[in-house]
mmCIF file of C-alpha atoms in Angstrom:
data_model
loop_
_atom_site.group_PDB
_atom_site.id
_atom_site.type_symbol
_atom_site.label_atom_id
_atom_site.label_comp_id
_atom_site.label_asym_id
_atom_site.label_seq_id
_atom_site.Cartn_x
_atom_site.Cartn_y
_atom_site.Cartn_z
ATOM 1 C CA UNK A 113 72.553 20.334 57.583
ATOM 2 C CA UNK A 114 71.529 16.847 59.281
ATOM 3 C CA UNK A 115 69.075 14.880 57.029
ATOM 4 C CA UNK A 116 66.670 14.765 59.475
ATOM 5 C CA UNK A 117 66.156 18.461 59.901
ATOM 6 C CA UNK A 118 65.808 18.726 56.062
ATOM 7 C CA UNK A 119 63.374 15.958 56.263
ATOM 8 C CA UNK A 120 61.038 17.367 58.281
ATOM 9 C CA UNK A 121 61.253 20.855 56.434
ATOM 10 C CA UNK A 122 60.412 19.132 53.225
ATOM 11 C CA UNK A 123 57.262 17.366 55.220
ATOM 12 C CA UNK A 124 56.314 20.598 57.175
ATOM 13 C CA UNK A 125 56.622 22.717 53.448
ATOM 14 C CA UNK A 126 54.485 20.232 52.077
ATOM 15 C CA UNK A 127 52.023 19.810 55.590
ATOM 16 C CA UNK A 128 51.399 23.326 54.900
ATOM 17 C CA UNK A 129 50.493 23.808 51.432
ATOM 18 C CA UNK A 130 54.108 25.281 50.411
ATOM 19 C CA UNK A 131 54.239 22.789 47.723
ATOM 20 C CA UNK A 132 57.013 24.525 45.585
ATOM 21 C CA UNK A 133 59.364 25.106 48.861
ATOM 22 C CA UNK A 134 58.826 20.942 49.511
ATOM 23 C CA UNK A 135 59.948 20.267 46.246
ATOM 24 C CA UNK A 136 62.906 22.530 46.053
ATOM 25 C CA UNK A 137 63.890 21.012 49.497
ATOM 26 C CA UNK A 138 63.279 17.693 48.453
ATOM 27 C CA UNK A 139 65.156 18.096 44.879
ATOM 28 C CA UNK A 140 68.477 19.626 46.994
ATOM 29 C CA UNK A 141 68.383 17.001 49.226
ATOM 30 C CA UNK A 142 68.222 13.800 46.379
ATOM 31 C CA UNK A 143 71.319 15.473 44.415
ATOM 32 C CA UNK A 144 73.586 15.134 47.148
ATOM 33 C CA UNK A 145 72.766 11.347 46.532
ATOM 34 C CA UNK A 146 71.790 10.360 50.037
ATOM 35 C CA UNK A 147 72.312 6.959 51.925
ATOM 36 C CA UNK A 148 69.388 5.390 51.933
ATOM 37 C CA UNK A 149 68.061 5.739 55.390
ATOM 38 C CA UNK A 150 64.776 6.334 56.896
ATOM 39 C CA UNK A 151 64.873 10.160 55.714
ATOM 40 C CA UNK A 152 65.625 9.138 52.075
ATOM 41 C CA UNK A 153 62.608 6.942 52.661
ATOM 42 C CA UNK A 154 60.349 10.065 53.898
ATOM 43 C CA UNK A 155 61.932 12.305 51.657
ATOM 44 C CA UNK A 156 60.616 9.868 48.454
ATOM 45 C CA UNK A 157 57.108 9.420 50.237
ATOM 46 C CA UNK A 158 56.744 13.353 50.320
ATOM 47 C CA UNK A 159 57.971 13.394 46.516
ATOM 48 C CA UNK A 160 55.244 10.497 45.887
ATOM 49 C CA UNK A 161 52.691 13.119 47.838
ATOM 50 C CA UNK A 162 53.567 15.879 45.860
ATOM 51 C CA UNK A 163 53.386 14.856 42.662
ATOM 52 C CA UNK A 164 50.088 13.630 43.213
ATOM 53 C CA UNK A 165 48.743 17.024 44.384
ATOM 54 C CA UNK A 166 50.663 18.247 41.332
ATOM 55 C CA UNK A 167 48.313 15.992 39.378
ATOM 56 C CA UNK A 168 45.577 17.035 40.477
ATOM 57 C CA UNK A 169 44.219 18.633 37.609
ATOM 58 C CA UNK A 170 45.505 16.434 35.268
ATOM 59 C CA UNK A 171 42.211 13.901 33.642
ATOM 60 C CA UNK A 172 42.108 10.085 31.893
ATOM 61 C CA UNK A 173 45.800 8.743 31.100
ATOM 62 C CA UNK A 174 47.807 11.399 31.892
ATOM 63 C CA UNK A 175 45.929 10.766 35.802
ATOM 64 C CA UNK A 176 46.745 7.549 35.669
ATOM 65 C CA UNK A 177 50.454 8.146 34.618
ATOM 66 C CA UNK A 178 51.219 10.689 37.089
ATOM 67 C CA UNK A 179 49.648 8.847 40.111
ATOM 68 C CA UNK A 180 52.181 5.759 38.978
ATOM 69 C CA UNK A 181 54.857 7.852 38.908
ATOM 70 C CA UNK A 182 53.836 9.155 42.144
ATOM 71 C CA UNK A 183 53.859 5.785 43.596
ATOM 72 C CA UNK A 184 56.544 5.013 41.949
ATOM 73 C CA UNK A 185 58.662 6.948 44.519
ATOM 74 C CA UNK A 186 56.794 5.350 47.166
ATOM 75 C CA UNK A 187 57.738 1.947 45.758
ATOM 76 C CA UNK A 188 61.574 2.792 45.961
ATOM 77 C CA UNK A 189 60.919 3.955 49.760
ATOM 78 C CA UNK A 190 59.197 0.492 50.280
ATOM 79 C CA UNK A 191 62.099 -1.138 48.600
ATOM 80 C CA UNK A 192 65.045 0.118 51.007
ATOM 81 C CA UNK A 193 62.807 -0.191 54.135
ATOM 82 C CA UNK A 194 61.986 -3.630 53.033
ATOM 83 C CA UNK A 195 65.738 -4.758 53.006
ATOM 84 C CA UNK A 196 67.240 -7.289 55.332
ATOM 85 C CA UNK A 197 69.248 -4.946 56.757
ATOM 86 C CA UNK A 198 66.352 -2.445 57.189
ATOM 87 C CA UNK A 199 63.108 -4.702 57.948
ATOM 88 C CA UNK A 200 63.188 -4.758 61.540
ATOM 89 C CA UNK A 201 63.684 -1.331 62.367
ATOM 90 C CA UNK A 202 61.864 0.355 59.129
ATOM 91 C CA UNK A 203 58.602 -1.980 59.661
ATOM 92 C CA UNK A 204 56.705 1.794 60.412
ATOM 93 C CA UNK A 205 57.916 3.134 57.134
ATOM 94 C CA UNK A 206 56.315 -0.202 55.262
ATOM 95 C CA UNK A 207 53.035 0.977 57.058
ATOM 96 C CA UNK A 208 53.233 5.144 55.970
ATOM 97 C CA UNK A 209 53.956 3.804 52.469
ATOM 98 C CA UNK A 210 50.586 1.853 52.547
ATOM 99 C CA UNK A 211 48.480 4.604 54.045
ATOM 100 C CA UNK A 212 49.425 6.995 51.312
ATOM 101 C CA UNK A 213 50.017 4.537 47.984
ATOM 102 C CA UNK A 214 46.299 4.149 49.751
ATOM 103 C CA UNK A 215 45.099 7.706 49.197
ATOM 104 C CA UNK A 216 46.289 7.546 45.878
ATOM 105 C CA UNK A 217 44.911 4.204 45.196
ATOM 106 C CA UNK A 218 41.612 4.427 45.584
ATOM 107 C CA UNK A 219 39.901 7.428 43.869
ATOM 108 C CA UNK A 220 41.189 4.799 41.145
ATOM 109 C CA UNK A 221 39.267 1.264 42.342
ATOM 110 C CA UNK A 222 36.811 1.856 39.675
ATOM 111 C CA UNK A 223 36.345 -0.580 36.233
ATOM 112 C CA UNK A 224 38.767 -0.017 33.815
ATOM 113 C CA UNK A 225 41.647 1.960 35.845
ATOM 114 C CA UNK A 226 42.050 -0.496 38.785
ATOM 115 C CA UNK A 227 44.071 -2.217 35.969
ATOM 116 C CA UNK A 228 46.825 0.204 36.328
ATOM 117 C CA UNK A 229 47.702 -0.118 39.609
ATOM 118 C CA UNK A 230 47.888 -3.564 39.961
ATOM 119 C CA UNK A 231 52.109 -4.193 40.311
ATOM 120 C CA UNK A 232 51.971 -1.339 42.699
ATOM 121 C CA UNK A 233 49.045 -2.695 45.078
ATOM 122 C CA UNK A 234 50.039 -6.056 44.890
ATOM 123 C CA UNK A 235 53.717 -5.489 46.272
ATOM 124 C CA UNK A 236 52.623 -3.114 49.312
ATOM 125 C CA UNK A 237 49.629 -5.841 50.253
ATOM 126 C CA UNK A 238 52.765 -8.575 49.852
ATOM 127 C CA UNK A 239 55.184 -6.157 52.033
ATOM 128 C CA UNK A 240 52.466 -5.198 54.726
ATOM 129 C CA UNK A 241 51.804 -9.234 55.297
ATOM 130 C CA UNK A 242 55.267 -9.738 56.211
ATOM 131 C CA UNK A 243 55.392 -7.352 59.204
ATOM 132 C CA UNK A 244 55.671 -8.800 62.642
ATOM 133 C CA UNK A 245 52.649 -6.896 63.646
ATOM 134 C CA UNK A 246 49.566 -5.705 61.455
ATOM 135 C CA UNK A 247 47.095 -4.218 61.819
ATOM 136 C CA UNK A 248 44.509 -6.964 60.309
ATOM 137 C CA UNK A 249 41.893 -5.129 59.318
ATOM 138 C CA UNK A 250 44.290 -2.822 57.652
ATOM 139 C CA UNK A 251 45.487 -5.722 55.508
ATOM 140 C CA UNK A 252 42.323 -6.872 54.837
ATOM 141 C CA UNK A 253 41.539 -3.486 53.181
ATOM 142 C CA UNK A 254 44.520 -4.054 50.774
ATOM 143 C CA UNK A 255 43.889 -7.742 49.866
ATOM 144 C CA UNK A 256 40.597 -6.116 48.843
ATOM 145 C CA UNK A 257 42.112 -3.385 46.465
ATOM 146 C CA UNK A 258 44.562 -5.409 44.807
ATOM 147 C CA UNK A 259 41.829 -8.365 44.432
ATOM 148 C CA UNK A 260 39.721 -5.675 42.868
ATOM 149 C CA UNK A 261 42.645 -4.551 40.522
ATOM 150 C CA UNK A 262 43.751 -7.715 39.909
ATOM 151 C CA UNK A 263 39.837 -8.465 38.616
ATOM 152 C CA UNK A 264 39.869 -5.704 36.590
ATOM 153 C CA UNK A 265 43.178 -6.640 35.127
ATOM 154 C CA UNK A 266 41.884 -10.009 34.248
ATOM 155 C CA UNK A 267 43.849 -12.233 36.501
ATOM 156 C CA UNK A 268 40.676 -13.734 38.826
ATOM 157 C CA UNK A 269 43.375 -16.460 39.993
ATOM 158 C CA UNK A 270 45.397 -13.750 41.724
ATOM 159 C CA UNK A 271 42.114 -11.810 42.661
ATOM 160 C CA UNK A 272 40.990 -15.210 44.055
ATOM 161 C CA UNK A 273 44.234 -16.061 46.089
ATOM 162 C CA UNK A 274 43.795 -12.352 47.509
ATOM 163 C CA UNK A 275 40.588 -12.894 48.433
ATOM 164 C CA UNK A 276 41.476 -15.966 50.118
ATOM 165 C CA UNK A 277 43.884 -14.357 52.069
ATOM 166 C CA UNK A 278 41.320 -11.574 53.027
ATOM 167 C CA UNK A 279 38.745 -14.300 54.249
ATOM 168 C CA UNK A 280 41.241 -16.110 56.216
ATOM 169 C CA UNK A 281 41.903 -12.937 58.107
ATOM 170 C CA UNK A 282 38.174 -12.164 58.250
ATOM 171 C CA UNK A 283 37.555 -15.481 59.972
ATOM 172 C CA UNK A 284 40.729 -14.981 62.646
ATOM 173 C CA UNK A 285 39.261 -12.058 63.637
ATOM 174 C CA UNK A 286 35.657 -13.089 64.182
ATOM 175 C CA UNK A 287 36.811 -16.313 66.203
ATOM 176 C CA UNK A 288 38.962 -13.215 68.053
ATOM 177 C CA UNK A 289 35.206 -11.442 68.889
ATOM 178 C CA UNK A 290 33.845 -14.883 69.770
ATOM 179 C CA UNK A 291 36.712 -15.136 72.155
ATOM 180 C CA UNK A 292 36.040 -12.161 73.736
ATOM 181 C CA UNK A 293 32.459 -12.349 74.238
ATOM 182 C CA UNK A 294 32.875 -15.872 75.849
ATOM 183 C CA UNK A 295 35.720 -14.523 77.906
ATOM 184 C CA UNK A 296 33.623 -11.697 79.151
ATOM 185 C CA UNK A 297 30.826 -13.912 79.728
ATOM 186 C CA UNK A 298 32.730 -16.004 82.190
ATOM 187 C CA UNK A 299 33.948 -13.002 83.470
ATOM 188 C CA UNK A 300 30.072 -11.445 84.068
ATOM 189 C CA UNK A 301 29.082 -14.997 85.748
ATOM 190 C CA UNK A 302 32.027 -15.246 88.019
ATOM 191 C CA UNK A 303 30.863 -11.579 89.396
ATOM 192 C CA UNK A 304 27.542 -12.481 89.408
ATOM 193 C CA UNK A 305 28.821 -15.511 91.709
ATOM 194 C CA UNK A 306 31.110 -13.116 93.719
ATOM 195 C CA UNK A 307 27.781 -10.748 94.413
ATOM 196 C CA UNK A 308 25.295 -13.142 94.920
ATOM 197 C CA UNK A 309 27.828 -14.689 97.790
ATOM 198 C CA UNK A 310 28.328 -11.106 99.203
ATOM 199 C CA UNK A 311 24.561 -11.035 99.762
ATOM 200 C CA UNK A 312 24.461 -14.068 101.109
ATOM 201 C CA UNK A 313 27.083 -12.798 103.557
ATOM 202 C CA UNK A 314 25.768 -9.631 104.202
ATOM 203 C CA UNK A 315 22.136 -11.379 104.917
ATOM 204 C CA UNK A 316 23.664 -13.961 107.106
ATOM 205 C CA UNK A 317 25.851 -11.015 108.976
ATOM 206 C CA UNK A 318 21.614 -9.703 109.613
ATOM 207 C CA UNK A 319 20.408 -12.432 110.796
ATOM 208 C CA UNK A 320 23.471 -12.838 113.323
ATOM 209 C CA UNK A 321 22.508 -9.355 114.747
ATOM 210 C CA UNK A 322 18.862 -9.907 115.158
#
């Protein structure tokens, strides 16, 4: 059966709450030792996503454990789409592996288990920043959660060079706004000049007929 039809079985199984049917798809599929492609790459994602729904009742270490082993399969999606070979045309995958280390992330941004999670956080912020094309606020989000963990792990020079980073974004993005409005200003005075000058016409046009 082509990989991508087994692919999207193991992400409609798991879509729909079959969590057992994912994960026997998904356990076939990695014995028959795949290339790794884009549907290794979602195939590992669902496995991350699974395993944390398989945590779910799981409290304190053992938590934190299984959510890093969870993104640890993320991590080794991130790491093929992130090869030379792979980097232009996997740049999307880079993205889905942030959005749902994400939702795993955060229920965990608190004192004393941000610490965990800081290798993890740290290399998707690093891999998101290389794309051609990000979204910025999106990146700003994740300098934010791995200068959090990195505070929490005790590095403030890392959380500080993160921070930096989120800043310098935060200021290219208000002298975007600024941009804007003054564009749009010029834009509302020019019509303003175009209507005034069609009254003008109109008016003259009036006085020609009387």
């Amino acid at each position: 059966m082509h990989p991508e039809v087994v692919t999207l079985a193991a992400e409609a199984a798991f879509a729909t709450g079959n969590y057992p049917i994912a994960r026997s798809i998904i356990e076939e599929y990695l014995q028959t030792k795949p290339q790794h492609d884009q549907f290794f790459c979602r195939q590992k994602i669902t496995l991350g996503l699974l395993i944390d729904v398989e945590s779910e009742e799981t409290y304190g270490g053992e938590s934190i454990l299984q959510r890093k082993r969870a993104l640890n399969e993320l991590i080794v999606a991130l790491q093929v789409a992130i090869r030379p070979d792979n980097k232009a045309r996997y740049e999307f995958l880079v993205f889905n592996v942030s959005v749902e280390a994400w939702k795993i992330i955060r229920p965990f941004l608190r004192i004393g288990r941000a610490k965990y999670f800081v290798e993890e956080i740290t290399s998707i912020a690093t891999s998101l920043q290389d794309l051609t094309k990000v979204d910025a606020d999106w990146l700003t989000t994740f300098y934010g959660g791995a200068a959090f963990c990195l505070t929490d792990h005790g590095d403030g020079k890392g959380a500080s060079e993160m921070l930096d980073k989120a800043v310098v974004l935060a200021e290219v993005a208000v002298a975007d706004v600024v941009a804007l409005e003054e564009t749009n200003q010029e834009g509302i005075l020019r019509l303003s000049k175009e209507v005034e000058e069609f009254h003008r016409e109109i008016h003259v046009d009036e006085a020609k007929l009387d």
